[in-house]
Amino acid sequence: MSREFIYSALPMRVVFGAGSLRQVPAEVAALGLSRVLVISGPRQEAVAKQVFASLGSRAAGILPTAREHVPAATAAAACELAASLGADGCVAVGGGSSIGLGKAIAKELGLPVVAVPTTYAGSEMTPVWGLTTDGVKRTGRDPRVLPVSVVYDPELTVSMPTELSVTSGFNAIAHAVEGLYAPDASPIVSLMAEEGARALVTALPAVVRDGHDLDARAEAQHGAWLCGAVLGATTMSLHHKLCHALGGTLGLPHSATHTVVLPHVLAFNAPFAAPAVAALGRAFGTDDPARYLWDLADSLGAPGSLCELGMAFTDIDRIADAVTASPYANPRPAGREVVAALLRSAWEGALG
Ligand code: NAD
C-alpha cells in the first residue's frame, strides 16, 4: 500500500496523575503568569475556588459561568471581565464548556490557557474553538486557543455522574473513530486513536462498576487525552458535523448526542473505511465495531435514541438541511437523503 501523509505535531504539555491539581500553581508560575482568571461551570465552582486559593497572589479573579456550546454573550462577558482585571492568562477547570470559554478568551484577547479537564471531552487537546450565536454554532481552528499546559487529575473525574462518565467517554471514542478515517489521518495519529479507543472501552465498564476506582478513572483519562489529541490533529467528518448541528441548533446535550449518533455513522461509513474498521476491531476485539459500541452503550445504561434526548421527529429535516448546507469530509458520500435517513435511525434508536 502506498502511503502519503502530512503530520504536523501540536505543541502539548501534559501533567498527568492523581493529585496533580496541586501542580497548577507551578504550571502557572512556569509560564510567568501573574494575574490569572480562573474559569469554571457552576458545578465546578468549588474546585475553581480551590485553584484560586492555591494560586495566591497570581490569581486575579474567578468566573463560574461556563455553559455548553459557549453562548456568544457568555464569551463577551468573560472577555470583558478578563480585560478589566488585566488578566494575563486563564486556568479553565471543568469539561469542554469551561475549556471552551477559556478558548473564547484566548481567541479574543490572546491570553494563554492552562486547562484542568474534568470530563473526557478532549477540548483541551485541540486548537478548535466554538461559539453559539442565535442557535447557530460556529467552530474554527486557531493555534492561539490550544491550551499551553494541561493538568489531568483523575481524582477530578470521580464526581462525574455515571451517565456523564459513559457518554463523555463515548464522545472521546468518537474523536478516535473519525480520526481513523479522516482525510488527513496519519500513522502516529492512528496509533493514538487505536490506543485511546482501547483504553476507554476497557475503562468504562470498570468506572460504571465503581466510579471511585482511580485506576479505571486514570485509564479512561489516558484514553481521553489520546482521543482529544486525535481530534486536534485531524479533520472532523459527518459524525461531528451532525453532533454540532444537533447541539448548536436544538440544544441537545453534547456527550449524550455523540453516544447515540456514533454507532449509526460508523455502521454507515464502515464499508468505505476498512483500515479504520480494522484498527477499531483490534482495539475492541470484534469485527463489527459499530455493533460493539452500540451494545456497550446499551450495557452501560447510556441513552439510546435522539427521541430520548428530547429531539422532535419534525426537526430531522431541519438538521439534515443544516448539515448538508456546506461540504464536509466523510469517507462515504452522504447526501441530504442519506443524512436524513441516518438521523431517523438515530432518532428511533434502531441500529440497522
Ligand atoms: P460540559 O463541560 O458541558 O459538562 C457537562 C455538565 O457536567 C456540566 O454541568 C458540568 O458542570 C458538569 N461536570 C463536568 N465535569 C464534572 C465532574 N467531574 N463532576 C461533576 N460534574 C461535572 O460537558 P463536556 O461534554 O465536557 O463538554 C461539552 C462542550 O465542549 C460542548 O460545548 C462541546 O462542543 C465542547 N467540546 C469542544 C471540543 C473542542 O475541541 N473544541 C471538544 C469536545 C467538546
Coordinates of C-alpha atoms and ligand atoms in Angstrom, one line a residue:
M1 CA 0.0 0.0 0.0
S2 CA 1.5 3.4 -0.9
R3 CA 1.3 5.9 1.9
E4 CA 1.4 9.6 1.7
F5 CA 0.6 11.9 4.6
I6 CA 1.4 15.2 6.3
Y7 CA 1.8 15.1 10.1
S8 CA 2.2 18.4 12.0
A9 CA 2.7 17.9 15.7
L10 CA 0.9 20.2 18.0
P11 CA 2.8 21.6 21.0
M12 CA 1.4 19.9 24.1
R13 CA 2.5 19.9 27.7
V14 CA 0.7 17.3 29.9
V15 CA 0.9 16.9 33.6
F16 CA -0.9 13.6 34.4
G17 CA -1.7 11.8 37.7
A18 CA -3.9 11.5 40.7
G19 CA -3.4 14.7 42.8
S20 CA -1.9 16.7 40.0
L21 CA -4.3 19.5 40.7
R22 CA -1.6 20.6 43.2
Q23 CA 0.7 21.2 40.2
V24 CA -1.4 24.1 38.8
P25 CA 0.4 26.9 40.7
A26 CA 3.7 25.5 39.4
E27 CA 2.4 25.4 35.8
V28 CA 1.1 29.0 36.1
A29 CA 4.4 30.2 37.6
A30 CA 6.5 28.4 34.9
L31 CA 4.5 30.2 32.3
G32 CA 5.4 33.5 34.0
L33 CA 1.7 34.4 34.6
S34 CA 0.9 36.7 37.4
R35 CA -2.8 37.7 37.0
V36 CA -4.8 34.6 36.2
L37 CA -8.6 34.4 35.7
V38 CA -10.0 31.0 36.9
I39 CA -12.9 29.8 34.9
S40 CA -15.4 27.0 35.6
G41 CA -19.0 26.0 35.1
P42 CA -21.4 26.4 38.1
R43 CA -20.9 22.8 39.2
Q44 CA -17.1 23.1 39.3
E45 CA -17.1 26.3 41.3
A46 CA -15.7 24.5 44.4
V47 CA -12.7 23.2 42.5
A48 CA -12.3 26.6 40.9
K49 CA -12.2 28.2 44.3
Q50 CA -9.6 25.7 45.5
V51 CA -7.4 26.5 42.4
F52 CA -8.0 30.2 43.0
A53 CA -6.8 29.9 46.6
S54 CA -3.8 27.8 45.7
L55 CA -2.6 30.4 43.2
G56 CA -2.3 33.1 45.9
S57 CA -1.2 36.4 44.5
R58 CA -1.2 35.1 41.0
A59 CA -5.0 34.8 41.0
A60 CA -6.9 37.8 39.7
G61 CA -10.5 36.6 39.6
I62 CA -12.9 33.7 39.3
L63 CA -15.7 33.2 36.8
P64 CA -18.0 30.2 37.3
T65 CA -20.3 31.0 34.3
A66 CA -19.3 28.5 31.6
R67 CA -22.2 26.9 29.7
E68 CA -22.5 24.3 27.0
H69 CA -21.7 25.4 23.4
V70 CA -20.2 28.7 24.6
P71 CA -23.0 31.3 24.1
A72 CA -21.5 34.4 22.5
A73 CA -22.9 36.6 25.3
T74 CA -21.2 34.5 27.9
A75 CA -17.9 34.7 26.0
A76 CA -18.2 38.5 25.6
A77 CA -18.9 39.0 29.3
A78 CA -15.9 36.8 30.1
C79 CA -13.6 38.8 27.8
E80 CA -14.8 42.0 29.4
L81 CA -14.0 40.7 32.9
A82 CA -10.6 39.4 31.8
A83 CA -9.7 42.7 30.3
S84 CA -11.0 44.7 33.3
L85 CA -8.9 42.6 35.6
G86 CA -5.8 43.0 33.5
A87 CA -5.6 39.2 33.4
D88 CA -2.5 37.7 31.6
G89 CA -3.8 34.1 31.4
C90 CA -6.7 31.8 32.4
V91 CA -7.0 28.5 34.2
A92 CA -10.1 26.7 32.8
V93 CA -11.4 24.0 35.2
G94 CA -14.2 21.7 34.0
G95 CA -15.4 19.9 30.9
G96 CA -15.5 21.1 27.3
S97 CA -17.8 24.0 28.3
S98 CA -15.2 25.6 30.7
I99 CA -12.3 25.0 28.4
G100 CA -14.4 26.4 25.5
L101 CA -14.9 29.6 27.5
G102 CA -11.2 29.8 28.1
K103 CA -10.6 29.3 24.4
A104 CA -13.1 32.2 23.6
I105 CA -11.0 34.5 25.8
A106 CA -7.7 33.2 24.2
K107 CA -9.2 33.8 20.7
E108 CA -10.3 37.4 21.5
L109 CA -7.5 38.6 23.9
G110 CA -4.6 36.2 23.1
L111 CA -4.3 35.0 26.7
P112 CA -2.7 31.6 27.3
V113 CA -4.9 28.9 28.9
V114 CA -4.0 26.2 31.4
A115 CA -6.7 23.5 31.2
V116 CA -7.8 21.3 34.0
P117 CA -10.2 18.9 32.4
T118 CA -12.9 17.1 34.5
T119 CA -14.6 15.2 31.7
Y120 CA -13.4 13.1 28.8
A121 CA -14.5 15.5 26.0
G122 CA -10.9 16.3 24.9
S123 CA -11.2 20.0 24.0
E124 CA -8.0 20.7 26.0
M125 CA -6.0 19.0 23.2
T126 CA -7.4 20.9 20.3
P127 CA -7.0 24.3 18.6
V128 CA -10.7 24.2 17.8
W129 CA -13.0 26.9 19.2
G130 CA -16.8 27.0 19.2
L131 CA -19.2 29.9 19.7
T132 CA -23.0 29.9 19.5
T133 CA -25.0 32.9 18.4
D134 CA -28.8 32.8 17.9
G135 CA -28.8 29.0 18.0
V136 CA -26.1 28.6 15.4
K137 CA -22.8 27.1 16.5
R138 CA -19.7 28.2 14.6
T139 CA -16.4 26.4 15.0
G140 CA -13.0 27.2 13.7
R141 CA -9.3 26.5 14.3
D142 CA -6.8 28.9 15.8
P143 CA -3.5 27.8 17.2
R144 CA -3.8 30.5 19.9
V145 CA -6.7 28.7 21.6
L146 CA -4.7 25.5 22.1
P147 CA -4.1 25.3 25.9
V148 CA -0.4 25.7 26.7
S149 CA -0.5 23.3 29.6
V150 CA -3.0 20.5 30.5
V151 CA -3.2 19.1 34.0
Y152 CA -5.0 15.8 34.1
D153 CA -6.0 14.7 37.6
P154 CA -8.2 11.6 37.6
E155 CA -9.4 12.5 41.1
L156 CA -11.4 15.4 39.5
T157 CA -13.4 12.9 37.3
V158 CA -14.6 10.8 40.2
S159 CA -17.5 13.3 40.8
M160 CA -18.8 12.8 37.3
P161 CA -22.2 11.1 37.4
T162 CA -22.2 7.6 35.9
E163 CA -24.2 8.6 32.8
L164 CA -21.9 11.6 32.1
S165 CA -18.8 9.3 32.6
V166 CA -20.1 6.9 29.9
T167 CA -21.3 9.5 27.4
S168 CA -18.2 11.6 27.8
G169 CA -16.1 8.5 27.2
F170 CA -18.1 7.9 24.0
N171 CA -17.5 11.5 23.0
A172 CA -13.8 10.7 23.2
I173 CA -14.2 7.4 21.3
A174 CA -16.0 9.4 18.5
H175 CA -12.8 11.5 18.1
A176 CA -10.8 8.3 17.6
V177 CA -13.3 6.8 15.1
E178 CA -13.3 10.0 13.0
G179 CA -9.6 10.5 13.3
L180 CA -9.0 7.0 11.9
Y181 CA -10.9 7.6 8.7
A182 CA -10.1 11.4 8.4
P183 CA -8.8 12.6 5.1
D184 CA -5.6 13.8 6.9
A185 CA -5.2 10.6 9.0
S186 CA -1.5 9.7 9.6
P187 CA 0.2 6.7 11.2
I188 CA 1.1 8.2 14.6
V189 CA -2.4 9.7 14.9
S190 CA -4.0 6.4 14.1
L191 CA -1.9 4.7 16.8
M192 CA -3.1 7.3 19.3
A193 CA -6.7 6.7 18.1
E194 CA -6.5 2.9 18.5
E195 CA -4.9 3.0 21.9
G196 CA -7.3 5.8 23.1
A197 CA -10.3 3.9 22.0
R198 CA -9.0 0.6 23.6
A199 CA -8.3 2.4 26.9
L200 CA -11.8 3.8 27.0
V201 CA -13.8 0.7 26.2
T202 CA -11.7 -1.1 28.8
A203 CA -12.1 1.5 31.5
L204 CA -15.7 2.5 31.1
P205 CA -17.3 -0.8 32.4
A206 CA -15.0 -0.6 35.5
V207 CA -15.9 3.1 36.0
V208 CA -19.6 2.2 35.9
R209 CA -19.0 -0.7 38.4
D210 CA -17.2 1.7 40.8
G211 CA -16.9 5.4 40.0
H212 CA -14.3 5.8 42.7
D213 CA -11.9 3.3 41.1
L214 CA -9.0 5.6 40.5
D215 CA -7.1 3.1 38.3
A216 CA -10.1 2.9 35.9
R217 CA -10.5 6.7 36.1
A218 CA -6.9 7.2 35.1
E219 CA -7.1 4.7 32.3
A220 CA -10.2 6.5 30.9
Q221 CA -8.5 9.8 31.2
H222 CA -5.4 8.4 29.4
G223 CA -7.8 7.4 26.6
A224 CA -9.5 10.8 26.6
W225 CA -6.1 12.5 26.3
L226 CA -5.1 10.4 23.3
C227 CA -8.6 10.8 21.6
G228 CA -8.5 14.5 22.2
A229 CA -5.1 14.7 20.6
V230 CA -6.5 12.8 17.6
L231 CA -9.3 15.3 17.3
G232 CA -6.8 18.2 17.4
A233 CA -4.7 16.7 14.6
T234 CA -7.4 15.7 12.1
T235 CA -10.4 16.9 10.1
M236 CA -13.8 16.1 11.6
S237 CA -16.3 14.2 9.4
L238 CA -20.0 13.6 9.2
H239 CA -20.4 12.4 12.8
H240 CA -19.0 15.5 14.4
K241 CA -20.9 17.7 11.9
L242 CA -24.2 16.0 12.8
C243 CA -23.5 16.4 16.6
H244 CA -22.6 20.1 16.2
A245 CA -25.8 20.7 14.4
L246 CA -27.9 18.8 16.9
G247 CA -26.2 20.5 19.8
G248 CA -25.9 24.0 18.5
T249 CA -29.4 24.2 16.8
L250 CA -31.5 22.1 19.2
G251 CA -29.5 22.4 22.4
L252 CA -29.2 18.6 22.8
P253 CA -26.7 17.5 25.4
H254 CA -23.3 17.2 23.8
S255 CA -21.8 13.9 25.0
A256 CA -25.1 12.0 25.0
T257 CA -25.7 13.1 21.4
H258 CA -22.3 11.8 20.4
T259 CA -23.1 8.5 22.2
V260 CA -26.4 8.0 20.3
V261 CA -25.2 9.0 16.9
L262 CA -21.8 7.3 16.8
P263 CA -22.8 3.7 16.1
H264 CA -25.1 4.8 13.2
V265 CA -22.5 6.9 11.5
L266 CA -19.8 4.2 12.0
A267 CA -22.1 1.5 10.6
F268 CA -22.8 3.7 7.6
N269 CA -19.1 4.5 7.0
A270 CA -17.6 1.1 7.7
P271 CA -17.8 -0.3 4.2
F272 CA -15.7 2.7 3.0
A273 CA -13.3 2.8 5.9
A274 CA -11.6 -0.7 6.0
P275 CA -8.3 0.4 7.8
A276 CA -10.3 2.3 10.5
V277 CA -12.6 -0.7 11.0
A278 CA -9.5 -3.0 11.3
A279 CA -7.9 -0.6 13.9
L280 CA -11.1 -0.4 15.9
G281 CA -11.5 -4.2 15.6
R282 CA -8.1 -4.7 17.2
A283 CA -9.0 -2.1 19.9
F284 CA -12.3 -3.7 20.7
G285 CA -11.7 -7.4 19.9
T286 CA -14.5 -7.5 17.3
D287 CA -15.1 -7.4 13.5
D288 CA -18.1 -5.2 13.9
P289 CA -17.1 -2.1 15.9
A290 CA -20.3 -0.2 15.3
R291 CA -22.4 -3.0 16.8
Y292 CA -19.8 -3.3 19.6
L293 CA -20.2 0.3 20.5
W294 CA -24.0 0.1 20.3
D295 CA -24.0 -2.9 22.6
L296 CA -21.5 -1.3 25.0
A297 CA -23.5 1.9 25.3
D298 CA -26.6 -0.1 26.0
S299 CA -25.0 -2.3 28.6
L300 CA -23.6 0.8 30.4
G301 CA -27.1 2.4 30.6
A302 CA -26.4 5.2 28.1
P303 CA -29.3 6.9 26.3
G304 CA -30.2 5.0 23.0
S305 CA -32.1 7.5 20.8
L306 CA -32.3 11.1 19.9
C307 CA -36.0 10.9 20.8
E308 CA -35.0 10.0 24.3
L309 CA -32.7 13.1 24.3
G310 CA -35.7 15.3 23.6
M311 CA -35.4 15.8 19.8
A312 CA -38.7 16.2 17.9
F313 CA -39.1 14.0 14.9
T314 CA -40.1 17.1 12.9
D315 CA -36.6 18.5 13.5
I316 CA -34.9 15.8 11.4
D317 CA -35.3 17.7 8.1
R318 CA -34.0 21.0 9.6
I319 CA -30.9 19.2 10.9
A320 CA -30.3 17.3 7.6
D321 CA -30.6 20.7 5.7
A322 CA -28.1 22.4 8.1
V323 CA -25.6 19.5 7.9
T324 CA -25.6 19.3 4.1
A325 CA -25.7 23.1 3.5
S326 CA -21.9 23.2 3.3
P327 CA -19.4 20.5 2.2
Y328 CA -17.7 18.3 4.8
A329 CA -15.3 15.4 4.9
N330 CA -16.6 11.8 5.0
P331 CA -15.2 8.5 3.7
R332 CA -18.6 7.6 2.2
P333 CA -20.5 10.2 0.2
A334 CA -23.6 11.2 2.2
G335 CA -26.2 13.5 0.5
R336 CA -29.3 15.1 2.1
E337 CA -31.5 12.0 1.9
V338 CA -28.8 9.7 3.4
V339 CA -28.2 12.1 6.3
A340 CA -32.0 12.3 7.0
A341 CA -32.2 8.5 7.0
L342 CA -29.3 8.3 9.5
L343 CA -31.0 10.9 11.7
R344 CA -34.2 8.9 11.5
S345 CA -32.4 5.7 12.7
A346 CA -30.7 7.6 15.5
W347 CA -34.0 9.3 16.4
E348 CA -35.7 5.9 16.7
G349 CA -32.7 4.2 18.3
A350 CA -32.6 1.3 16.0
L351 CA -29.2 0.2 14.6
G352 CA -29.9 -1.2 11.1
Ligands
NAD1 P1 -19.6 20.1 30.0 O1 -18.4 20.8 30.2 O2 -20.8 21.0 29.4 O3 -20.1 19.5 31.3 C1 -21.4 18.9 31.4 C2 -22.0 19.1 32.8 O4 -21.2 18.2 33.7 C3 -21.9 20.5 33.3 O5 -23.0 20.8 34.1 C4 -20.6 20.4 34.2 O6 -20.6 21.4 35.2 C5 -20.7 19.0 34.7 N1 -19.4 18.4 35.0 C6 -18.2 18.5 34.3 N2 -17.3 17.8 34.9 C7 -17.8 17.3 36.0 C8 -17.3 16.4 37.1 N3 -16.1 16.0 37.1 N4 -18.2 16.1 38.1 C9 -19.5 16.5 38.1 N5 -20.0 17.3 37.1 C10 -19.2 17.7 36.1 O7 -19.6 18.8 29.1 P2 -18.5 18.3 28.1 O8 -19.1 17.1 27.4 O9 -17.2 18.1 28.8 O10 -18.2 19.5 27.1 C11 -19.2 19.8 26.1 C12 -18.8 21.1 25.4 O11 -17.5 21.0 25.0 C13 -19.6 21.3 24.2 O12 -19.9 22.7 24.0 C14 -18.7 20.8 23.0 O13 -19.0 21.4 21.8 C15 -17.4 21.3 23.6 N6 -16.2 20.5 23.0 C16 -15.3 21.1 22.3 C17 -14.2 20.4 21.8 C18 -13.2 21.2 21.0 O14 -12.2 20.6 20.6 N7 -13.4 22.5 20.8 C19 -14.1 19.1 22.0 C20 -15.1 18.4 22.8 C21 -16.1 19.1 23.3

